[in-house]
Amino acid sequence: MPLPDYKQNYTPTLDVTGYRHLNITTSADNTVKASEGVLGGVMINSTLLSALTIYDSATAAAPTIATLPIGTAAGTFFQYRTRFNTALTVRTLAGADNVTVMYL
């Protein structure tokens, strides 16, 4: 039995869904979204002076999605495209940190 020719029925698609974003420049527990959604990515706008922790929670509590270390360079982009089930909270501990969180 021959294999099907997938090229014949292939229709390319382009995802044009835009992410929402939040720029964080303060030392705080930042609730980015208070319900389930998708974490698209995190852009580091200035070199991190503290660790940045991302939680699937309405508060800075487990479960942790990721922790970005002190010294992560400005211009670094972390692409996640991962689902969070409860809420999205980002903890920054240095007021000079500047990050942008992209989410749906």
Short mmCIF file of C-alpha atoms in Angstrom, two decimals:
data_model
loop_
_atom_site.label_atom_id
_atom_site.label_comp_id
_atom_site.label_asym_id
_atom_site.label_seq_id
_atom_site.Cartn_x
_atom_site.Cartn_y
_atom_site.Cartn_z
CA MET A 1 0.00 0.00 0.00
CA PRO A 2 1.57 3.35 -1.00
CA LEU A 3 2.00 6.13 1.52
CA PRO A 4 -0.34 9.12 1.12
CA ASP A 5 1.06 12.19 -0.59
CA TYR A 6 0.75 14.82 2.13
CA LYS A 7 2.20 17.54 -0.08
CA GLN A 8 -0.87 17.33 -2.27
CA ASN A 9 -3.21 18.30 0.58
CA TYR A 10 -0.89 20.65 2.47
CA THR A 11 -2.16 24.13 3.17
CA PRO A 12 0.38 26.40 4.87
CA THR A 13 -0.91 28.48 7.74
CA LEU A 14 0.46 31.54 9.45
CA ASP A 15 -0.30 32.23 13.10
CA VAL A 16 -1.05 35.95 13.26
CA THR A 17 -2.41 35.90 16.79
CA GLY A 18 -0.78 38.71 18.71
CA TYR A 19 0.32 38.34 22.30
CA ARG A 20 -0.59 40.82 24.99
CA HIS A 21 2.37 42.20 26.85
CA LEU A 22 3.32 43.71 30.19
CA ASN A 23 6.51 45.65 30.80
CA ILE A 24 7.75 45.17 34.38
CA THR A 25 10.16 47.70 35.89
CA THR A 26 9.46 47.39 39.62
CA SER A 27 10.53 45.03 42.38
CA ALA A 28 7.31 43.14 43.12
CA ASP A 29 5.18 40.06 42.65
CA ASN A 30 3.44 41.00 39.40
CA THR A 31 0.23 39.15 38.55
CA VAL A 32 0.37 39.35 34.76
CA LYS A 33 -2.89 37.44 34.18
CA ALA A 34 -5.33 36.25 36.85
CA SER A 35 -6.69 33.28 34.88
CA GLU A 36 -5.41 30.46 32.67
CA GLY A 37 -3.61 31.26 29.44
CA VAL A 38 -0.39 30.93 27.47
CA LEU A 39 3.05 32.34 28.30
CA GLY A 40 4.49 33.33 24.92
CA GLY A 41 7.88 34.59 26.03
CA VAL A 42 9.96 36.93 28.15
CA MET A 43 12.22 39.67 26.77
CA ILE A 44 15.05 40.87 29.02
CA ASN A 45 15.36 44.63 28.42
CA SER A 46 18.15 45.29 30.95
CA THR A 47 20.64 42.84 32.44
CA LEU A 48 18.95 41.16 35.41
CA LEU A 49 20.19 42.34 38.81
CA SER A 50 18.08 39.69 40.55
CA ALA A 51 16.65 36.31 39.63
CA LEU A 52 13.29 36.48 37.89
CA THR A 53 10.80 33.71 38.72
CA ILE A 54 7.67 32.87 36.72
CA TYR A 55 4.80 31.08 38.48
CA ASP A 56 1.61 29.28 37.44
CA SER A 57 -0.18 30.86 40.39
CA ALA A 58 -2.01 34.03 41.42
CA THR A 59 0.76 34.61 43.96
CA ALA A 60 4.50 33.98 43.97
CA ALA A 61 4.04 30.33 44.96
CA ALA A 62 4.53 26.94 43.35
CA PRO A 63 4.24 25.65 40.73
CA THR A 64 7.19 27.40 39.13
CA ILE A 65 7.31 27.67 35.33
CA ALA A 66 10.87 29.03 35.10
CA THR A 67 13.61 30.91 36.93
CA LEU A 68 15.90 33.24 34.99
CA PRO A 69 19.26 33.80 36.71
CA ILE A 70 20.95 36.97 37.87
CA GLY A 71 23.09 38.41 35.09
CA THR A 72 20.89 37.32 32.19
CA ALA A 73 21.92 39.78 29.47
CA ALA A 74 19.78 42.54 28.01
CA GLY A 75 18.42 41.52 24.62
CA THR A 76 17.90 37.88 25.62
CA PHE A 77 14.53 36.45 24.59
CA PHE A 78 13.04 33.32 26.15
CA GLN A 79 10.31 31.73 24.03
CA TYR A 80 7.98 29.47 26.00
CA ARG A 81 4.62 29.03 24.27
CA THR A 82 3.54 27.09 27.32
CA ARG A 83 0.18 26.92 29.00
CA PHE A 84 -0.44 28.03 32.58
CA ASN A 85 -3.50 26.67 34.34
CA THR A 86 -4.20 29.03 37.25
CA ALA A 87 -2.65 32.47 36.69
CA LEU A 88 0.65 34.03 35.59
CA THR A 89 2.78 35.81 38.20
CA VAL A 90 6.31 37.14 37.69
CA ARG A 91 8.51 37.93 40.69
CA THR A 92 11.28 40.50 40.30
CA LEU A 93 13.46 41.44 43.25
CA ALA A 94 15.41 44.40 41.86
CA GLY A 95 13.71 47.67 40.95
CA ALA A 96 16.22 48.24 38.14
CA ASP A 97 15.19 45.05 36.30
CA ASN A 98 13.26 45.69 33.09
CA VAL A 99 11.48 42.78 31.39
CA THR A 100 8.55 42.40 29.01
CA VAL A 101 6.25 39.39 29.40
CA MET A 102 4.22 38.25 26.36
CA TYR A 103 1.09 36.21 27.08
CA LEU A 104 -2.40 35.25 25.93
#
